[in-house]
Short mmCIF file of C-alpha atoms and ligand atoms in Angstrom, two decimals:
data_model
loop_
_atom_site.label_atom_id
_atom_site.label_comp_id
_atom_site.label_asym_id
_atom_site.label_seq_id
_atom_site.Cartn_x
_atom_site.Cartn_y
_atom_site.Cartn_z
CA UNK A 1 -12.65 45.80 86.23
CA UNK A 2 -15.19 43.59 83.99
CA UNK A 3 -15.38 39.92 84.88
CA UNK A 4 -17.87 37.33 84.26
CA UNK A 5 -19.13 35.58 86.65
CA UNK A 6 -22.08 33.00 87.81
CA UNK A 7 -23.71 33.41 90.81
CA UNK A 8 -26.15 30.24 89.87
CA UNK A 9 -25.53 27.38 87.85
CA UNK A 10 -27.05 26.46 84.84
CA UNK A 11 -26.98 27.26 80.71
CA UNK A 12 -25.12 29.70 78.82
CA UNK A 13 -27.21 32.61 80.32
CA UNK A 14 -26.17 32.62 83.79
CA UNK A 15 -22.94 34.15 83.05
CA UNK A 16 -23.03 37.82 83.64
CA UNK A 17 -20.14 40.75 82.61
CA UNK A 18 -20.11 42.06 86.53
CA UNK A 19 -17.96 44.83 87.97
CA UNK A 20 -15.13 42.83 90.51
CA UNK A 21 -12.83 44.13 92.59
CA UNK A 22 -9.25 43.86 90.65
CA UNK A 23 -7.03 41.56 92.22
CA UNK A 24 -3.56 42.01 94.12
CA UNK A 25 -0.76 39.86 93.21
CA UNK A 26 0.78 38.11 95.96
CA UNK A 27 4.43 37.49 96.32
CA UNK A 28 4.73 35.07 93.95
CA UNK A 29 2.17 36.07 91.53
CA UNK A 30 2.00 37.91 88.43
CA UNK A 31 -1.03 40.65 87.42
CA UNK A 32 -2.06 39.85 83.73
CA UNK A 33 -3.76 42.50 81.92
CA UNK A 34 -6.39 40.12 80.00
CA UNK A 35 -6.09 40.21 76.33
CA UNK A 36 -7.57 36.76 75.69
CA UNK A 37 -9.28 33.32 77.13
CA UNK A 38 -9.51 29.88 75.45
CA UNK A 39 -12.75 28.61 76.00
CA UNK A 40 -12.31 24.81 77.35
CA UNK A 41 -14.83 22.17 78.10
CA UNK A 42 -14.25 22.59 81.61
CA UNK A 43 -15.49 26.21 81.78
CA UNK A 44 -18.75 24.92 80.47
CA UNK A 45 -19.00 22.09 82.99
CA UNK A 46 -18.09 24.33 86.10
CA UNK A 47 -20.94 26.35 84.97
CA UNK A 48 -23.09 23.55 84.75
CA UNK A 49 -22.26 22.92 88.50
CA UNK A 50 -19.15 20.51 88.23
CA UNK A 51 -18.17 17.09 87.41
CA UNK A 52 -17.16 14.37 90.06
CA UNK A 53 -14.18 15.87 90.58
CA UNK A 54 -14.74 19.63 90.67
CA UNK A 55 -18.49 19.86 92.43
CA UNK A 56 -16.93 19.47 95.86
CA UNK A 57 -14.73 22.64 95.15
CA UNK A 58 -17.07 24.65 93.78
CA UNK A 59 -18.90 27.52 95.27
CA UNK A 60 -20.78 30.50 94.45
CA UNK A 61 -20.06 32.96 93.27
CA UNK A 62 -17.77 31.59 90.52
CA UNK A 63 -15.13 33.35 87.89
CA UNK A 64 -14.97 31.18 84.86
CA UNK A 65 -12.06 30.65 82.58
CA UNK A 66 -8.98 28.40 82.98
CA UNK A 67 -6.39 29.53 80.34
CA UNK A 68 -5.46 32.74 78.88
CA UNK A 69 -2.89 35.30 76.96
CA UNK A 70 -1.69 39.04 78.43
CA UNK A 71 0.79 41.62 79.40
CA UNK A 72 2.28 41.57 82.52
CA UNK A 73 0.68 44.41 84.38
CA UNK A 74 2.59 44.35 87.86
CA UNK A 75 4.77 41.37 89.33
CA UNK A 76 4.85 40.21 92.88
CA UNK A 77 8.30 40.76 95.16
CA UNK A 78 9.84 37.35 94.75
CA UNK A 79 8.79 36.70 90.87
CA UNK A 80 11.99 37.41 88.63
CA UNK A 81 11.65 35.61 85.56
CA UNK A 82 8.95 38.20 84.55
CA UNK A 83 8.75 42.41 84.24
CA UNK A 84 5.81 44.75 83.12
CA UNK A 85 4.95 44.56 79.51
CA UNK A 86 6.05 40.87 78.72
CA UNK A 87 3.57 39.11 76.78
CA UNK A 88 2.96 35.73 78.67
CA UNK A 89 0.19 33.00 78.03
CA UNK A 90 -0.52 30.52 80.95
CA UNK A 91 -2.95 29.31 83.50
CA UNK A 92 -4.30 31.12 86.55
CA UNK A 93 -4.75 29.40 89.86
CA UNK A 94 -7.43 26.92 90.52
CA UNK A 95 -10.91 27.97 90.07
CA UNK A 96 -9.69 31.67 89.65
CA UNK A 97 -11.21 32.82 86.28
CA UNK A 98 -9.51 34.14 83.22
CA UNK A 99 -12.76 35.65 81.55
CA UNK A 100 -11.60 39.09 83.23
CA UNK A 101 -9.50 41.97 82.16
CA UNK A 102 -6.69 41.13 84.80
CA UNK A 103 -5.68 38.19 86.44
CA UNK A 104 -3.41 37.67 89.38
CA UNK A 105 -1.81 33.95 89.03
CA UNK A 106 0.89 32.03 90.12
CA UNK A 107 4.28 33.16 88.18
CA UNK A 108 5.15 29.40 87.56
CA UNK A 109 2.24 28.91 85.65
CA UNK A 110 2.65 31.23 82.83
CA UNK A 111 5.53 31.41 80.32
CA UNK A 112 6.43 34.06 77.67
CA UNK A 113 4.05 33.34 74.84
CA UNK A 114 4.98 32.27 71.08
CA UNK A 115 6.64 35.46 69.57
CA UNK A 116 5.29 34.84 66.54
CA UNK A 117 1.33 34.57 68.09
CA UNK A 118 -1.22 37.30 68.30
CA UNK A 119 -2.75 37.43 71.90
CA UNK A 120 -5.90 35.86 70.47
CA UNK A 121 -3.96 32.92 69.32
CA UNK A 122 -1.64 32.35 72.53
CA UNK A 123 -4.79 32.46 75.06
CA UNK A 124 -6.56 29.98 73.11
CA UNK A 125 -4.51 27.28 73.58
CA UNK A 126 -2.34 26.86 77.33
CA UNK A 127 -4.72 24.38 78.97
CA UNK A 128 -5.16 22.19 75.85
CA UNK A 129 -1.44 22.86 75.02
CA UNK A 130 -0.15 21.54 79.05
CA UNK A 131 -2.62 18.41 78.35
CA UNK A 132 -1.22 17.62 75.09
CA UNK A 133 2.25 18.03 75.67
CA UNK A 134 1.52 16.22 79.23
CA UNK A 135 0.38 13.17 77.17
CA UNK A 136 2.64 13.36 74.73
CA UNK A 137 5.01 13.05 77.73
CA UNK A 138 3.47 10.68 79.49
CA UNK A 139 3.45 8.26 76.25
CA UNK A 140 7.08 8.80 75.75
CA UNK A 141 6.23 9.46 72.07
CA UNK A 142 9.42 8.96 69.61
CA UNK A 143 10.70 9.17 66.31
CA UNK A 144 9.19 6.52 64.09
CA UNK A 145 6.28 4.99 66.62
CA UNK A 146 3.20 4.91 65.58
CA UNK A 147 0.48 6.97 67.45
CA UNK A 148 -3.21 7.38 67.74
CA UNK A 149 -4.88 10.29 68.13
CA UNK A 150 -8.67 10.01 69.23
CA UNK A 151 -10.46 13.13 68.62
CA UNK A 152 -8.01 15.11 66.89
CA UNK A 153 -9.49 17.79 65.31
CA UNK A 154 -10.61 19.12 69.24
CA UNK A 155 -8.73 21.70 71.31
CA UNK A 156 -6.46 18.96 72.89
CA UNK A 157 -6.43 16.65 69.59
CA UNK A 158 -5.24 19.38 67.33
CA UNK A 159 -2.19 19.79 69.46
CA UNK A 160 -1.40 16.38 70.10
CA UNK A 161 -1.53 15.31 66.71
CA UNK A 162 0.95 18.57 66.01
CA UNK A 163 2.93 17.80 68.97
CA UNK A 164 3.47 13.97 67.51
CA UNK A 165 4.09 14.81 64.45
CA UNK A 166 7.00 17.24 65.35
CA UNK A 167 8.78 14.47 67.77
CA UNK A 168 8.85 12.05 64.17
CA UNK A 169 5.84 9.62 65.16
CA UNK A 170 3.45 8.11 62.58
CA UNK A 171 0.25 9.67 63.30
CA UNK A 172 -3.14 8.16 63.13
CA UNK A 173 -6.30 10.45 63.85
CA UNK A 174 -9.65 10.26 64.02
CA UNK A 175 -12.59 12.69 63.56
CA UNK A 176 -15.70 12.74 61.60
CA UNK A 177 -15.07 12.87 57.97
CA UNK A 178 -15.32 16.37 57.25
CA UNK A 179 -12.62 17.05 59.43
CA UNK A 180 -10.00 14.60 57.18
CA UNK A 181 -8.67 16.89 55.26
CA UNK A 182 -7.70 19.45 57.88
CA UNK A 183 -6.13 17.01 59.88
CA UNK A 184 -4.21 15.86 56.22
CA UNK A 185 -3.23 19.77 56.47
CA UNK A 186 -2.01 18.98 60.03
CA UNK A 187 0.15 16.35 59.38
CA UNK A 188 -1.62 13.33 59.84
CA UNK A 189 -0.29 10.38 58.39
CA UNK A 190 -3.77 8.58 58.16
CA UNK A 191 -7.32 9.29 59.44
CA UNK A 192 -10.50 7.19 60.73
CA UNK A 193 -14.08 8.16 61.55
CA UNK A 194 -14.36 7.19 64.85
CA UNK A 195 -17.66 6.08 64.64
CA UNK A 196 -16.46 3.11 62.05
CA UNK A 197 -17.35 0.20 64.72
CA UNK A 198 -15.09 2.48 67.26
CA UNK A 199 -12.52 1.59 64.46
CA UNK A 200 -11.60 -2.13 65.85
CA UNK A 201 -9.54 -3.46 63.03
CA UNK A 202 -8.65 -0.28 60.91
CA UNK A 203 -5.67 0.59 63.19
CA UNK A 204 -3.25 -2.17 64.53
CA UNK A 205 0.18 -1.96 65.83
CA UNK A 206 -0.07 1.29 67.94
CA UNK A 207 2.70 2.54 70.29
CA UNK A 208 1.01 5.31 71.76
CA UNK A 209 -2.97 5.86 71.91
CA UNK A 210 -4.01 9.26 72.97
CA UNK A 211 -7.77 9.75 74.02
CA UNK A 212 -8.61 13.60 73.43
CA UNK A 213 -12.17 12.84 72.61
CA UNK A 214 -14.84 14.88 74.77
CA UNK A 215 -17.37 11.88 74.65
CA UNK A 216 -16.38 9.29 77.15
CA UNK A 217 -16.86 6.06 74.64
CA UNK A 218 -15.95 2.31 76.56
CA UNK A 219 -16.16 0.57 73.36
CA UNK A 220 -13.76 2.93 71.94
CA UNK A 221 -11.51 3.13 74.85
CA UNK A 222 -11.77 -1.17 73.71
CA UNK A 223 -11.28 -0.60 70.96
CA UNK A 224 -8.03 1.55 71.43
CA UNK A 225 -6.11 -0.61 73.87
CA UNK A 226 -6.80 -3.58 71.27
CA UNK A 227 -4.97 -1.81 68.87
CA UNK A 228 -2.03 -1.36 71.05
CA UNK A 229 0.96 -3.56 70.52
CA UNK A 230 2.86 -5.40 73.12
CA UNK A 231 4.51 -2.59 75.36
CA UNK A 232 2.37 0.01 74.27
CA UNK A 233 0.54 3.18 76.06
CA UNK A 234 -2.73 4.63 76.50
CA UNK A 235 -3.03 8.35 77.86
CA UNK A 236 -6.18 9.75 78.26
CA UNK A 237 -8.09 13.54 78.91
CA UNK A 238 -10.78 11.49 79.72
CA UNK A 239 -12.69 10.27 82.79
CA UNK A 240 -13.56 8.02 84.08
CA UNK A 241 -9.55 7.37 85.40
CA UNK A 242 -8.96 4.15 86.56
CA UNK A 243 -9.96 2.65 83.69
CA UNK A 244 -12.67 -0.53 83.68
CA UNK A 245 -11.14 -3.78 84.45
CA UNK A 246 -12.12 -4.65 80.63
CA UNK A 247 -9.56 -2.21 79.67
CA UNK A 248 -6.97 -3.12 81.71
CA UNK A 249 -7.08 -6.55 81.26
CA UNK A 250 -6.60 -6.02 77.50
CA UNK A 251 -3.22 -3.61 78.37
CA UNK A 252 -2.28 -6.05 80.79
CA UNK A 253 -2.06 -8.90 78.83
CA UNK A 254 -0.04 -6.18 76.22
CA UNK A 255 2.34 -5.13 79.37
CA UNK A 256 0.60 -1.74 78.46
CA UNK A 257 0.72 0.85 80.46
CA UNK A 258 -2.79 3.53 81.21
CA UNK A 259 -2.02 7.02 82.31
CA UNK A 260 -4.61 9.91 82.79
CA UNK A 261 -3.28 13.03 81.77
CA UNK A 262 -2.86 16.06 83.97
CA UNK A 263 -2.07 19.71 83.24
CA UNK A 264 -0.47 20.56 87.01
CA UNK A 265 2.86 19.54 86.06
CA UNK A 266 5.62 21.86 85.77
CA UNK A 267 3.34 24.22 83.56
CA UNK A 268 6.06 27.31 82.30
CA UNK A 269 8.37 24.25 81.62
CA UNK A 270 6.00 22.63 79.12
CA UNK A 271 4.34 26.38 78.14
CA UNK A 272 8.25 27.15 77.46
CA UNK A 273 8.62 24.02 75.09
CA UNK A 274 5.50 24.47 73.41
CA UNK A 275 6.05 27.80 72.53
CA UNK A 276 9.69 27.26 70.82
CA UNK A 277 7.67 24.39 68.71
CA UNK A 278 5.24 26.99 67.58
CA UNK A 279 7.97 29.75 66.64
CA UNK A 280 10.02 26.90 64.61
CA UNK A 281 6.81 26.60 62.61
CA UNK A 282 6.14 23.45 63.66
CA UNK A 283 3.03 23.45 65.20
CA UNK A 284 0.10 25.88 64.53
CA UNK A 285 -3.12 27.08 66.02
CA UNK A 286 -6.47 26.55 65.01
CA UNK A 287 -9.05 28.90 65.49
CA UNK A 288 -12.87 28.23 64.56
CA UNK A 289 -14.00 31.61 66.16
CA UNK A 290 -13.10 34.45 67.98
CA UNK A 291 -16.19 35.94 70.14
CA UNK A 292 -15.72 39.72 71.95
CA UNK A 293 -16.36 38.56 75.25
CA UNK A 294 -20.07 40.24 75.87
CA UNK A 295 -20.95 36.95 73.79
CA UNK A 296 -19.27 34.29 76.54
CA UNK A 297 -23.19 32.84 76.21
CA UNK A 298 -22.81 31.67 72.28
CA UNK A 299 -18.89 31.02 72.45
CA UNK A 300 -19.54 28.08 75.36
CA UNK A 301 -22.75 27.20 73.26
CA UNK A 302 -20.34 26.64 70.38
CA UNK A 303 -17.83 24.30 72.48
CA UNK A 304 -20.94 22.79 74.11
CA UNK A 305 -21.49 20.92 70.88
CA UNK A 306 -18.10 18.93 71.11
CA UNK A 307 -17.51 19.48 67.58
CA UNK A 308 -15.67 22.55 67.18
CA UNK A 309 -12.76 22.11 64.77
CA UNK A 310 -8.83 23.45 66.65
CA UNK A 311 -10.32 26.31 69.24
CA UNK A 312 -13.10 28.94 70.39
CA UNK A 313 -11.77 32.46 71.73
CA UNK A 314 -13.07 35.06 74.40
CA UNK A 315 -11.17 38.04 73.19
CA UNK A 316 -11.35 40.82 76.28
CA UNK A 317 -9.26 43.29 74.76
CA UNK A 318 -8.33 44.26 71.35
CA UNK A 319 -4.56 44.15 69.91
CA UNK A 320 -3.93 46.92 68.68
N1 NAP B 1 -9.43 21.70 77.11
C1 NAP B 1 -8.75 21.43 78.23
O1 NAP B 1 -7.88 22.19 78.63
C2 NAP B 1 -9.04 20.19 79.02
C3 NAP B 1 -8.40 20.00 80.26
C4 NAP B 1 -8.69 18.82 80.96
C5 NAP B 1 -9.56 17.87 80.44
N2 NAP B 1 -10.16 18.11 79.25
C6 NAP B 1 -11.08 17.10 78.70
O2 NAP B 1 -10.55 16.65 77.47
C7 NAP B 1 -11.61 16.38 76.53
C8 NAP B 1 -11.27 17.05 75.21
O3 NAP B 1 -11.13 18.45 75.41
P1 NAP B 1 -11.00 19.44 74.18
O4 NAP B 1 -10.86 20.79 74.76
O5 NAP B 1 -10.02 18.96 73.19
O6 NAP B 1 -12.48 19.25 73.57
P2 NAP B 1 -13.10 19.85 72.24
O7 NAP B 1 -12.15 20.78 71.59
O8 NAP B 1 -14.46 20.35 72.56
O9 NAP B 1 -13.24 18.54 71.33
C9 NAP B 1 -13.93 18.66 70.14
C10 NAP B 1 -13.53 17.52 69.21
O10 NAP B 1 -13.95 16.27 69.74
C11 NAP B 1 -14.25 15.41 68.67
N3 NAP B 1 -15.24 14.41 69.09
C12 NAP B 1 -16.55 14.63 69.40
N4 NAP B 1 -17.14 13.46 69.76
C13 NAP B 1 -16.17 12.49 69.65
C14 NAP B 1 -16.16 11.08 69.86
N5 NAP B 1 -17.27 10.42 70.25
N6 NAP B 1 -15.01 10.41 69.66
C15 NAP B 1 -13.89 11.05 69.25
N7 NAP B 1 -13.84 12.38 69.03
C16 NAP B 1 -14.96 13.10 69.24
C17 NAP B 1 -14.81 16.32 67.60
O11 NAP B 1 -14.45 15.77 66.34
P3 NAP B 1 -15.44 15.89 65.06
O12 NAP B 1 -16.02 17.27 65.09
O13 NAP B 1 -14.51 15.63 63.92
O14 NAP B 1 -16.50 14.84 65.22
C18 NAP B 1 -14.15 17.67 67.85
O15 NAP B 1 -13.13 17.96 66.96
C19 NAP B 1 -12.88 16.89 77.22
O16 NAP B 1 -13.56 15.79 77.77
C20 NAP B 1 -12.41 17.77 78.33
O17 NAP B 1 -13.30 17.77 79.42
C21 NAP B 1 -9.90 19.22 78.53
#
């Protein structure tokens, strides 16, 4: 079967479409037959050669990929909520890549995709879908608060700001202001530029503040726990996690509360929830681009610029 994989890293070019060995589900594993891939931020730093986090984990050669939409191809002897033919969007085990025409993955980690979703649309978003719902979670977002979305027109901001919206919250977002209106279309109760001085004064009284931006920004993160009110939360995507004792001391003296968000949690739980939100019609997904996936080189050259508007697809098969 195609894959693509690196056997260097570097830019865009190192990934190559190479012949692999399919792979063999394992008892508790499913075999996806590959219709689609998101393409997430992290895909583009493993094949840079890894953050703080991931470079101790990685070595060469390396699939890339971490989300993804299918058909169940074959399922391993103790998996039962699945059976050959369901259509399932999830997340494959760690540092196994989903830029490949099957996967096998963990059973626990997928869930039957959105019913009313094309493949393309369902493997765009699982990781950015776990992390939004995670921090939606994590927040404890409710009816009436008011929340702050930082970089919401992104992969994870799009979602959140859906995902807020749809629990009754206020929503505040930010993005450059090209982006307003589309987050207007989205649901968003006000917007910011987030380069207006990091936007101290513009938004007060926050309940939840949800960092989704790809740029790590201090004076933003600053700015965003000043505009908490007493008792309020900040969740983050973003590392550095702890955050700097300038930020803390600001949520301290709010009894705030900082929380990095993480996608390991009970993932066909959240998938599960997520998907009955997007069949009630009350989130949607945002596409910018769908790229067949000989072009893997352009499509992470596209997310590489940290302003692409909802998501960017690797589409490995076509629906027919
Ligand atoms: N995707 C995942 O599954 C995943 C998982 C774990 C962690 N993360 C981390 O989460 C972060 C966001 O991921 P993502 O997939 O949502 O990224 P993304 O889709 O590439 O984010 C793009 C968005 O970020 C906005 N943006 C760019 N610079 C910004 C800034 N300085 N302040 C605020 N917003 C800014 C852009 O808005 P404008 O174009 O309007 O300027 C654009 O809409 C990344 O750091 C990523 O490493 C992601």
């Amino acid at each position: 079967m195609k894959a693509i994989r690196i056997n260097e890293f570097g830019g865009p070019e190192v990934m190559k479409i190479e012949e692999v060995e399919r792979p063999v589900p394992k008892p508790d594993e499913i075999l996806v037959k590959m219709y689609a891939s998101g393409v997430n931020p992290a895909d583009y730093v493993v094949r840079q050669g890894g953050n703080e986090i991931l470079k101790p984990f990685l070595k060469l050669p390396l699939d890339l990929g971490i989300d993804g939409a299918g058909e169940v191809e074959e399922t391993g002897s103790e998996v039962t909520g699945f059976k050959k033919g369901d259509r399932v969007y999830g997340i494959p085990n760690f540092l196994q890549g989903t830029y490949a025409e099957f996967i096998a993955a963990k059973a626990s980690q997928f869930a039957a995709m959105p019913k009313n979703l094309t493949f393309n649309e369902a493997g765009a978003i699982p990781s950015c879908a776990l992390m939004a719902w995670d921090g939606i979670e994590l927040g404890k977002v409710s009816a009436g608060q008011r929340v702050l979305i930082n970089g919401a027109a992104g992969g994870i901001g799009s979602l959140a700001l859906q995902f807020a919206k749809a629990m009754g919250a206020y929503v505040i977002a930010t993005a450059s202001p090209h982006n307003f209106d589309f987050l207007k279309e989205l649901g968003a109760d006000e917007t910011v530029d987030y380069k207006d001085t990091n936007f101290e004064g513009l938004v007060n009284g926050i309940d939840v503040a949800f960092d989704a931006s790809p740029e790590f920004n201090e004076a933003s993160r600053i700015s965003m726990a000043k505009a908490l009110k007493d008792g309020g939360s900040f969740v983050s995507v973003q590392l550095p996690y702890p955050f700097s004792a300038a930020v803390l001391g600001i949520l301290a003296g709010k009894h705030g509360e900082a929380k990095m968000i993480r996608r390991e949690r009970d993932a066909a739980r959240s998938l599960a929830d997520v998907a009955k939100l997007i069949e009630e019609g009350k989130v949607k997904v945002v596409i910018s681009k769908v790229y067949p996936l000989e072009e893997a080189a352009a499509a992470h050259t596209a997310v590489e610029t940290k302003h692409v508007r909802g998501k960017i697809v690797l589409e490995i098969r076509k629906e027919h």
